[in-house]
Amino acid sequence: MTYAGKKVKDARKRSGLTQRELADHSGVSLSTIRKLEQGERSGARMETLHTLAKALRLPTMALVAEPREEGARAGTRELWEPVRAELVRPPAPQAGDPATPAGVARVLAAAEAFYRDHHFAELAALLPALVHDADTLTEDGRGVRVRVLQLAAGAMTHTRQFGIAELAVRRSLEHAQDRLEASASANTLAWLLIRQGRLDEALALATRWADDLEPRVSRATASELGAWGLLLLRASGAAVRNNQPEVAADMKRLARSAATAIGREVQVAHETVRTFGPTTVRMLTVEDALVKDRPDTALRLAERVPLYSVRPSGSVRSRHGLDVANAYARLGRYAEAFGKLSEVQAASPEWFPNQTPARDALQTVIDGRRTLTAEMRHMADTLQLSL
């Protein structure tokens, strides 16, 4: 029996529930619960554990054995190996003309454009030399070095290379020169912890930084409000996944007040791609509804997201698209779910294969349909799903 399976079984027995009663209370199928408790499922989805924890009135982390390491695909690891090697290599003197902060910043701007557009192959080719040059900068290039490390950490997190991502983001925190700069690294670290399933750590980290950064709303700049709001959203995301709805609601309420004070989407200082404002808050509210297994609510909320405003970051938009696809899939609207998946894939073809929500949505479509189209089979191959 797996650790999670034992924890589910023990908690179920303490609650006086049979397996069938737990299935009825949670909405998780009886066969899934049986397989989990018998150890036939070695890696239960975080969504399943969250749903069971909610029915058992426990924090999600009470059922989680250890951080969930999703792991990068083999091709992804090969592509990013030079970046990984550069991040773990001790700094070495640069041969030839020394790098300058201005020169590194120019290359960094090109790398950030690749990151914003999800052009990961080009980014992976550019980053090794960029990391090396940033490491050779003296004190006057410290801010540029922090931005390079933040970029590397974000790219590694997107591609599920969590160990090296954590190394990079913790280095960026060490080198940060002020609270706003450090808060961007803390936000990335909290996101990384959530993706690993380390929800308690993510919530504590994001809450601590949000408390430390809390501004006087009437006097704060847009970037101060935005940095604070992003940390609040990260804390809310960790709390809702950990079955702490009251904490999540409090954090979301504060984030909404910050977004209202700004009144529009803004690029937050020291953030590579993240924006903050009313649209970002609404999109992440859709995600929260899906985590709570309320796909109908998620779709209603998605319809109210303003499309005419300044757009949030590409990653938020793409993730929002996957949330909508999952909502359609869970409601049995398979054609609409696949249509949305195809739309997201076309917009971010290099980002798409690494996304667990994309696999979850397509798996639901596959399980619900009698036959698959050629396009569905091709997407299943792209996401490495078994048919």
Short mmCIF file of N, CA and C in Angstrom, two decimals, residues 177-322:
data_model
loop_
_atom_site.label_atom_id
_atom_site.label_comp_id
_atom_site.label_asym_id
_atom_site.label_seq_id
_atom_site.Cartn_x
_atom_site.Cartn_y
_atom_site.Cartn_z
N GLN A 177 18.41 42.77 -4.08
CA GLN A 177 18.90 44.00 -3.45
C GLN A 177 17.86 44.74 -2.63
N ASP A 178 16.57 44.45 -2.83
CA ASP A 178 15.53 45.11 -2.04
C ASP A 178 14.31 44.19 -1.96
N ARG A 179 13.31 44.61 -1.18
CA ARG A 179 12.16 43.75 -0.91
C ARG A 179 11.35 43.46 -2.17
N LEU A 180 11.15 44.46 -3.02
CA LEU A 180 10.37 44.24 -4.23
C LEU A 180 11.06 43.25 -5.16
N GLU A 181 12.36 43.41 -5.30
CA GLU A 181 13.12 42.49 -6.15
C GLU A 181 13.06 41.07 -5.57
N ALA A 182 13.22 40.97 -4.26
CA ALA A 182 13.17 39.66 -3.62
C ALA A 182 11.79 39.04 -3.69
N SER A 183 10.74 39.87 -3.66
CA SER A 183 9.38 39.34 -3.68
C SER A 183 9.08 38.60 -4.98
N ALA A 184 9.70 39.04 -6.08
CA ALA A 184 9.51 38.34 -7.36
C ALA A 184 10.08 36.93 -7.28
N SER A 185 11.25 36.80 -6.63
CA SER A 185 11.84 35.47 -6.45
C SER A 185 11.00 34.62 -5.51
N ALA A 186 10.50 35.24 -4.44
CA ALA A 186 9.65 34.51 -3.50
C ALA A 186 8.38 34.02 -4.18
N ASN A 187 7.83 34.82 -5.07
CA ASN A 187 6.63 34.41 -5.81
C ASN A 187 6.92 33.18 -6.67
N THR A 188 8.07 33.21 -7.37
CA THR A 188 8.45 32.06 -8.19
C THR A 188 8.67 30.82 -7.33
N LEU A 189 9.29 30.99 -6.17
CA LEU A 189 9.52 29.85 -5.28
C LEU A 189 8.20 29.28 -4.79
N ALA A 190 7.25 30.14 -4.44
CA ALA A 190 5.94 29.65 -3.99
C ALA A 190 5.23 28.89 -5.11
N TRP A 191 5.32 29.40 -6.33
CA TRP A 191 4.73 28.71 -7.50
C TRP A 191 5.37 27.34 -7.68
N LEU A 192 6.69 27.29 -7.57
CA LEU A 192 7.41 26.02 -7.68
C LEU A 192 6.95 25.03 -6.62
N LEU A 193 6.78 25.50 -5.38
CA LEU A 193 6.36 24.62 -4.30
C LEU A 193 4.94 24.09 -4.55
N ILE A 194 4.06 24.94 -5.08
CA ILE A 194 2.70 24.48 -5.40
C ILE A 194 2.75 23.40 -6.47
N ARG A 195 3.55 23.59 -7.50
CA ARG A 195 3.63 22.61 -8.58
C ARG A 195 4.16 21.27 -8.07
N GLN A 196 4.96 21.29 -7.02
CA GLN A 196 5.46 20.05 -6.43
C GLN A 196 4.48 19.44 -5.43
N GLY A 197 3.42 20.16 -5.09
CA GLY A 197 2.51 19.68 -4.08
C GLY A 197 2.93 20.01 -2.67
N ARG A 198 3.90 20.91 -2.50
CA ARG A 198 4.38 21.31 -1.17
C ARG A 198 3.52 22.49 -0.68
N LEU A 199 2.26 22.20 -0.44
CA LEU A 199 1.27 23.26 -0.25
C LEU A 199 1.47 24.01 1.06
N ASP A 200 1.79 23.30 2.14
CA ASP A 200 2.02 23.97 3.41
C ASP A 200 3.17 24.98 3.30
N GLU A 201 4.25 24.55 2.66
CA GLU A 201 5.41 25.42 2.51
C GLU A 201 5.07 26.62 1.63
N ALA A 202 4.34 26.38 0.55
CA ALA A 202 3.98 27.46 -0.36
C ALA A 202 3.11 28.49 0.33
N LEU A 203 2.13 28.01 1.10
CA LEU A 203 1.23 28.92 1.80
C LEU A 203 1.99 29.75 2.83
N ALA A 204 2.85 29.10 3.60
CA ALA A 204 3.60 29.83 4.63
C ALA A 204 4.52 30.87 4.00
N LEU A 205 5.19 30.49 2.91
CA LEU A 205 6.12 31.40 2.26
C LEU A 205 5.39 32.61 1.68
N ALA A 206 4.33 32.36 0.90
CA ALA A 206 3.61 33.46 0.26
C ALA A 206 2.95 34.36 1.28
N THR A 207 2.41 33.78 2.35
CA THR A 207 1.77 34.58 3.40
C THR A 207 2.79 35.45 4.11
N ARG A 208 3.94 34.88 4.42
CA ARG A 208 4.98 35.65 5.13
C ARG A 208 5.44 36.84 4.30
N TRP A 209 5.66 36.60 3.00
CA TRP A 209 6.11 37.68 2.15
C TRP A 209 5.01 38.72 1.91
N ALA A 210 3.77 38.27 1.78
CA ALA A 210 2.67 39.21 1.60
C ALA A 210 2.50 40.08 2.84
N ASP A 211 2.62 39.49 4.02
CA ASP A 211 2.53 40.26 5.26
C ASP A 211 3.65 41.29 5.34
N ASP A 212 4.85 40.88 4.96
CA ASP A 212 5.99 41.78 5.04
C ASP A 212 5.89 42.92 4.03
N LEU A 213 5.26 42.63 2.90
CA LEU A 213 5.22 43.60 1.81
C LEU A 213 3.97 44.48 1.84
N GLU A 214 3.01 44.17 2.71
CA GLU A 214 1.71 44.86 2.68
C GLU A 214 1.89 46.38 2.69
N PRO A 215 1.38 47.06 1.67
CA PRO A 215 1.55 48.50 1.58
C PRO A 215 0.35 49.26 2.15
N ARG A 216 0.48 50.55 2.31
CA ARG A 216 -0.67 51.39 2.57
C ARG A 216 -1.34 51.66 1.23
N VAL A 217 -2.51 51.10 1.02
CA VAL A 217 -3.13 51.10 -0.30
C VAL A 217 -3.27 52.51 -0.86
N SER A 218 -3.58 53.47 -0.01
CA SER A 218 -3.83 54.83 -0.50
C SER A 218 -2.55 55.51 -1.01
N ARG A 219 -1.38 55.02 -0.58
CA ARG A 219 -0.13 55.67 -0.96
C ARG A 219 0.77 54.79 -1.82
N ALA A 220 0.41 53.55 -2.02
CA ALA A 220 1.30 52.60 -2.69
C ALA A 220 1.36 52.85 -4.19
N THR A 221 2.50 52.53 -4.78
CA THR A 221 2.64 52.57 -6.23
C THR A 221 1.96 51.34 -6.82
N ALA A 222 1.73 51.37 -8.14
CA ALA A 222 1.12 50.22 -8.81
C ALA A 222 1.97 48.97 -8.66
N SER A 223 3.30 49.13 -8.73
CA SER A 223 4.18 47.96 -8.59
C SER A 223 4.15 47.39 -7.18
N GLU A 224 4.06 48.25 -6.17
CA GLU A 224 3.96 47.76 -4.79
C GLU A 224 2.66 46.99 -4.59
N LEU A 225 1.56 47.55 -5.10
CA LEU A 225 0.29 46.85 -4.99
C LEU A 225 0.31 45.56 -5.79
N GLY A 226 0.93 45.61 -6.97
CA GLY A 226 0.99 44.42 -7.81
C GLY A 226 1.80 43.30 -7.20
N ALA A 227 2.97 43.63 -6.63
CA ALA A 227 3.80 42.61 -5.99
C ALA A 227 3.06 41.98 -4.82
N TRP A 228 2.41 42.82 -4.02
CA TRP A 228 1.61 42.32 -2.89
C TRP A 228 0.47 41.45 -3.38
N GLY A 229 -0.24 41.91 -4.40
CA GLY A 229 -1.38 41.16 -4.93
C GLY A 229 -0.97 39.81 -5.49
N LEU A 230 0.16 39.74 -6.18
CA LEU A 230 0.62 38.47 -6.73
C LEU A 230 0.92 37.46 -5.63
N LEU A 231 1.52 37.92 -4.54
CA LEU A 231 1.80 37.01 -3.42
C LEU A 231 0.52 36.55 -2.76
N LEU A 232 -0.47 37.44 -2.66
CA LEU A 232 -1.77 37.06 -2.10
C LEU A 232 -2.44 36.00 -2.97
N LEU A 233 -2.36 36.16 -4.27
CA LEU A 233 -2.95 35.16 -5.17
C LEU A 233 -2.23 33.83 -5.04
N ARG A 234 -0.90 33.87 -4.86
CA ARG A 234 -0.15 32.63 -4.69
C ARG A 234 -0.57 31.94 -3.39
N ALA A 235 -0.73 32.73 -2.32
CA ALA A 235 -1.16 32.15 -1.04
C ALA A 235 -2.57 31.58 -1.17
N SER A 236 -3.44 32.28 -1.87
CA SER A 236 -4.81 31.79 -2.06
C SER A 236 -4.81 30.47 -2.84
N GLY A 237 -3.97 30.40 -3.88
CA GLY A 237 -3.90 29.17 -4.67
C GLY A 237 -3.42 27.98 -3.85
N ALA A 238 -2.43 28.22 -2.97
CA ALA A 238 -1.95 27.14 -2.11
C ALA A 238 -3.02 26.73 -1.11
N ALA A 239 -3.73 27.72 -0.54
CA ALA A 239 -4.74 27.41 0.47
C ALA A 239 -5.92 26.65 -0.12
N VAL A 240 -6.39 27.06 -1.28
CA VAL A 240 -7.56 26.39 -1.85
C VAL A 240 -7.21 24.95 -2.21
N ARG A 241 -5.97 24.69 -2.63
CA ARG A 241 -5.54 23.33 -2.95
C ARG A 241 -5.35 22.50 -1.68
N ASN A 242 -5.10 23.17 -0.57
CA ASN A 242 -4.87 22.47 0.69
C ASN A 242 -6.15 22.39 1.52
N ASN A 243 -7.30 22.63 0.88
CA ASN A 243 -8.59 22.51 1.55
C ASN A 243 -8.70 23.46 2.74
N GLN A 244 -8.27 24.70 2.52
CA GLN A 244 -8.39 25.76 3.52
C GLN A 244 -9.16 26.93 2.88
N PRO A 245 -10.46 26.73 2.64
CA PRO A 245 -11.21 27.72 1.86
C PRO A 245 -11.33 29.08 2.52
N GLU A 246 -11.39 29.12 3.85
CA GLU A 246 -11.51 30.43 4.51
C GLU A 246 -10.24 31.25 4.32
N VAL A 247 -9.08 30.59 4.45
CA VAL A 247 -7.82 31.29 4.23
C VAL A 247 -7.74 31.76 2.78
N ALA A 248 -8.11 30.88 1.85
CA ALA A 248 -8.07 31.25 0.43
C ALA A 248 -8.96 32.44 0.15
N ALA A 249 -10.15 32.45 0.73
CA ALA A 249 -11.10 33.55 0.49
C ALA A 249 -10.55 34.87 1.03
N ASP A 250 -9.93 34.84 2.21
CA ASP A 250 -9.34 36.06 2.78
C ASP A 250 -8.24 36.60 1.88
N MET A 251 -7.38 35.71 1.41
CA MET A 251 -6.28 36.15 0.55
C MET A 251 -6.81 36.70 -0.78
N LYS A 252 -7.81 36.04 -1.33
CA LYS A 252 -8.38 36.50 -2.60
C LYS A 252 -9.07 37.85 -2.42
N ARG A 253 -9.71 38.05 -1.29
CA ARG A 253 -10.38 39.34 -1.03
C ARG A 253 -9.36 40.47 -1.00
N LEU A 254 -8.23 40.27 -0.34
CA LEU A 254 -7.19 41.29 -0.29
C LEU A 254 -6.59 41.53 -1.67
N ALA A 255 -6.39 40.44 -2.43
CA ALA A 255 -5.85 40.59 -3.78
C ALA A 255 -6.81 41.39 -4.66
N ARG A 256 -8.10 41.12 -4.49
CA ARG A 256 -9.10 41.85 -5.27
C ARG A 256 -9.09 43.34 -4.92
N SER A 257 -8.87 43.65 -3.64
CA SER A 257 -8.82 45.06 -3.24
C SER A 257 -7.60 45.75 -3.85
N ALA A 258 -6.48 45.03 -3.92
CA ALA A 258 -5.29 45.61 -4.55
C ALA A 258 -5.53 45.84 -6.04
N ALA A 259 -6.17 44.86 -6.71
CA ALA A 259 -6.46 45.00 -8.13
C ALA A 259 -7.42 46.15 -8.39
N THR A 260 -8.41 46.31 -7.53
CA THR A 260 -9.36 47.41 -7.67
C THR A 260 -8.68 48.75 -7.51
N ALA A 261 -7.74 48.83 -6.56
CA ALA A 261 -7.01 50.08 -6.34
C ALA A 261 -6.18 50.46 -7.57
N ILE A 262 -5.62 49.45 -8.25
CA ILE A 262 -4.85 49.73 -9.46
C ILE A 262 -5.79 50.05 -10.62
N GLY A 263 -6.83 49.25 -10.78
CA GLY A 263 -7.85 49.51 -11.79
C GLY A 263 -7.56 49.00 -13.18
N ARG A 264 -6.40 48.38 -13.38
CA ARG A 264 -6.04 47.88 -14.70
C ARG A 264 -4.93 46.85 -14.54
N GLU A 265 -4.62 46.12 -15.62
CA GLU A 265 -3.49 45.21 -15.60
C GLU A 265 -2.19 46.02 -15.71
N VAL A 266 -1.22 45.70 -14.86
CA VAL A 266 0.06 46.40 -14.91
C VAL A 266 1.20 45.39 -14.90
N GLN A 267 2.30 45.75 -15.52
CA GLN A 267 3.53 44.97 -15.42
C GLN A 267 4.17 45.31 -14.09
N VAL A 268 4.43 44.31 -13.28
CA VAL A 268 4.97 44.53 -11.93
C VAL A 268 6.49 44.62 -12.00
N ALA A 269 7.04 45.62 -11.31
CA ALA A 269 8.50 45.79 -11.29
C ALA A 269 9.19 44.53 -10.82
N HIS A 270 10.30 44.19 -11.47
CA HIS A 270 11.15 43.05 -11.14
C HIS A 270 10.54 41.71 -11.55
N GLU A 271 9.34 41.71 -12.11
CA GLU A 271 8.74 40.48 -12.62
C GLU A 271 9.07 40.33 -14.09
N THR A 272 9.52 39.15 -14.49
CA THR A 272 9.90 38.93 -15.88
C THR A 272 8.70 39.04 -16.81
N VAL A 273 7.62 38.37 -16.46
CA VAL A 273 6.45 38.37 -17.35
C VAL A 273 5.14 38.59 -16.60
N ARG A 274 5.13 38.47 -15.29
CA ARG A 274 3.86 38.51 -14.57
C ARG A 274 3.26 39.91 -14.59
N THR A 275 1.95 39.93 -14.81
CA THR A 275 1.19 41.15 -14.65
C THR A 275 0.22 40.94 -13.49
N PHE A 276 -0.38 42.05 -13.04
CA PHE A 276 -1.38 41.96 -11.99
C PHE A 276 -2.45 43.00 -12.24
N GLY A 277 -3.68 42.61 -11.94
CA GLY A 277 -4.80 43.52 -12.09
C GLY A 277 -6.10 42.74 -12.03
N PRO A 278 -7.21 43.40 -12.33
CA PRO A 278 -8.52 42.74 -12.21
C PRO A 278 -8.67 41.49 -13.07
N THR A 279 -8.10 41.50 -14.27
CA THR A 279 -8.26 40.34 -15.15
C THR A 279 -7.51 39.14 -14.61
N THR A 280 -6.27 39.34 -14.13
CA THR A 280 -5.52 38.23 -13.54
C THR A 280 -6.27 37.64 -12.35
N VAL A 281 -6.82 38.49 -11.49
CA VAL A 281 -7.57 38.00 -10.33
C VAL A 281 -8.75 37.16 -10.79
N ARG A 282 -9.47 37.62 -11.79
CA ARG A 282 -10.65 36.88 -12.26
C ARG A 282 -10.25 35.55 -12.88
N MET A 283 -9.16 35.54 -13.64
CA MET A 283 -8.73 34.28 -14.24
C MET A 283 -8.34 33.26 -13.18
N LEU A 284 -7.66 33.69 -12.13
CA LEU A 284 -7.26 32.74 -11.09
C LEU A 284 -8.44 32.35 -10.21
N THR A 285 -9.49 33.15 -10.19
CA THR A 285 -10.72 32.74 -9.51
C THR A 285 -11.37 31.57 -10.26
N VAL A 286 -11.26 31.58 -11.58
CA VAL A 286 -11.73 30.44 -12.38
C VAL A 286 -10.96 29.18 -12.01
N GLU A 287 -9.65 29.32 -11.88
CA GLU A 287 -8.82 28.17 -11.50
C GLU A 287 -9.22 27.63 -10.14
N ASP A 288 -9.49 28.53 -9.19
CA ASP A 288 -9.90 28.11 -7.85
C ASP A 288 -11.20 27.31 -7.90
N ALA A 289 -12.15 27.76 -8.71
CA ALA A 289 -13.43 27.04 -8.83
C ALA A 289 -13.20 25.63 -9.35
N LEU A 290 -12.24 25.49 -10.27
CA LEU A 290 -11.96 24.16 -10.81
C LEU A 290 -11.30 23.28 -9.76
N VAL A 291 -10.39 23.85 -8.96
CA VAL A 291 -9.77 23.09 -7.87
C VAL A 291 -10.84 22.59 -6.90
N LYS A 292 -11.87 23.40 -6.68
CA LYS A 292 -12.97 23.01 -5.80
C LYS A 292 -13.94 22.04 -6.48
N ASP A 293 -13.62 21.63 -7.72
CA ASP A 293 -14.46 20.72 -8.51
C ASP A 293 -15.84 21.32 -8.77
N ARG A 294 -15.86 22.56 -9.19
CA ARG A 294 -17.09 23.24 -9.58
C ARG A 294 -16.95 23.74 -11.02
N PRO A 295 -16.94 22.81 -11.97
CA PRO A 295 -16.69 23.20 -13.36
C PRO A 295 -17.75 24.14 -13.92
N ASP A 296 -19.00 23.97 -13.49
CA ASP A 296 -20.05 24.87 -13.98
C ASP A 296 -19.79 26.29 -13.51
N THR A 297 -19.38 26.45 -12.25
CA THR A 297 -19.03 27.77 -11.73
C THR A 297 -17.83 28.34 -12.47
N ALA A 298 -16.84 27.49 -12.75
CA ALA A 298 -15.64 27.94 -13.46
C ALA A 298 -16.00 28.52 -14.82
N LEU A 299 -16.90 27.86 -15.54
CA LEU A 299 -17.29 28.36 -16.86
C LEU A 299 -18.08 29.66 -16.76
N ARG A 300 -18.93 29.77 -15.76
CA ARG A 300 -19.67 31.03 -15.58
C ARG A 300 -18.72 32.18 -15.28
N LEU A 301 -17.73 31.91 -14.44
CA LEU A 301 -16.75 32.95 -14.12
C LEU A 301 -15.90 33.30 -15.34
N ALA A 302 -15.57 32.29 -16.14
CA ALA A 302 -14.75 32.52 -17.33
C ALA A 302 -15.46 33.44 -18.32
N GLU A 303 -16.77 33.33 -18.39
CA GLU A 303 -17.53 34.18 -19.31
C GLU A 303 -17.47 35.64 -18.91
N ARG A 304 -17.16 35.92 -17.64
CA ARG A 304 -17.12 37.30 -17.15
C ARG A 304 -15.73 37.92 -17.20
N VAL A 305 -14.74 37.14 -17.61
CA VAL A 305 -13.39 37.70 -17.71
C VAL A 305 -13.35 38.66 -18.88
N PRO A 306 -13.01 39.93 -18.67
CA PRO A 306 -13.01 40.90 -19.77
C PRO A 306 -11.90 40.62 -20.76
N LEU A 307 -12.26 40.51 -22.02
CA LEU A 307 -11.29 40.22 -23.06
C LEU A 307 -10.73 41.48 -23.70
N TYR A 308 -11.32 42.60 -23.38
CA TYR A 308 -10.93 43.85 -24.03
C TYR A 308 -9.87 44.61 -23.26
N SER A 309 -9.57 44.17 -22.03
CA SER A 309 -8.60 44.90 -21.21
C SER A 309 -7.18 44.52 -21.60
N VAL A 310 -6.19 45.21 -21.01
CA VAL A 310 -4.80 44.82 -21.19
C VAL A 310 -4.64 43.38 -20.74
N ARG A 311 -3.98 42.57 -21.57
CA ARG A 311 -3.96 41.14 -21.29
C ARG A 311 -2.95 40.78 -20.21
N PRO A 312 -3.28 39.79 -19.38
CA PRO A 312 -2.30 39.28 -18.41
C PRO A 312 -1.18 38.54 -19.14
N SER A 313 -0.24 38.03 -18.38
CA SER A 313 0.89 37.33 -18.98
C SER A 313 0.43 36.12 -19.78
N GLY A 314 1.30 35.72 -20.74
CA GLY A 314 0.96 34.59 -21.60
C GLY A 314 0.72 33.31 -20.82
N SER A 315 1.51 33.10 -19.76
CA SER A 315 1.35 31.89 -18.96
C SER A 315 0.00 31.86 -18.26
N VAL A 316 -0.43 33.00 -17.73
CA VAL A 316 -1.73 33.06 -17.07
C VAL A 316 -2.84 32.81 -18.09
N ARG A 317 -2.72 33.39 -19.27
CA ARG A 317 -3.75 33.19 -20.31
C ARG A 317 -3.80 31.73 -20.74
N SER A 318 -2.63 31.14 -20.95
CA SER A 318 -2.60 29.74 -21.39
C SER A 318 -3.15 28.81 -20.32
N ARG A 319 -2.75 29.06 -19.07
CA ARG A 319 -3.26 28.23 -17.98
C ARG A 319 -4.78 28.40 -17.83
N HIS A 320 -5.25 29.63 -18.03
CA HIS A 320 -6.68 29.87 -17.98
C HIS A 320 -7.40 29.06 -19.06
N GLY A 321 -6.80 28.99 -20.24
CA GLY A 321 -7.39 28.18 -21.31
C GLY A 321 -7.49 26.72 -20.93
N LEU A 322 -6.47 26.19 -20.25
CA LEU A 322 -6.52 24.80 -19.80
C LEU A 322 -7.58 24.61 -18.72
#
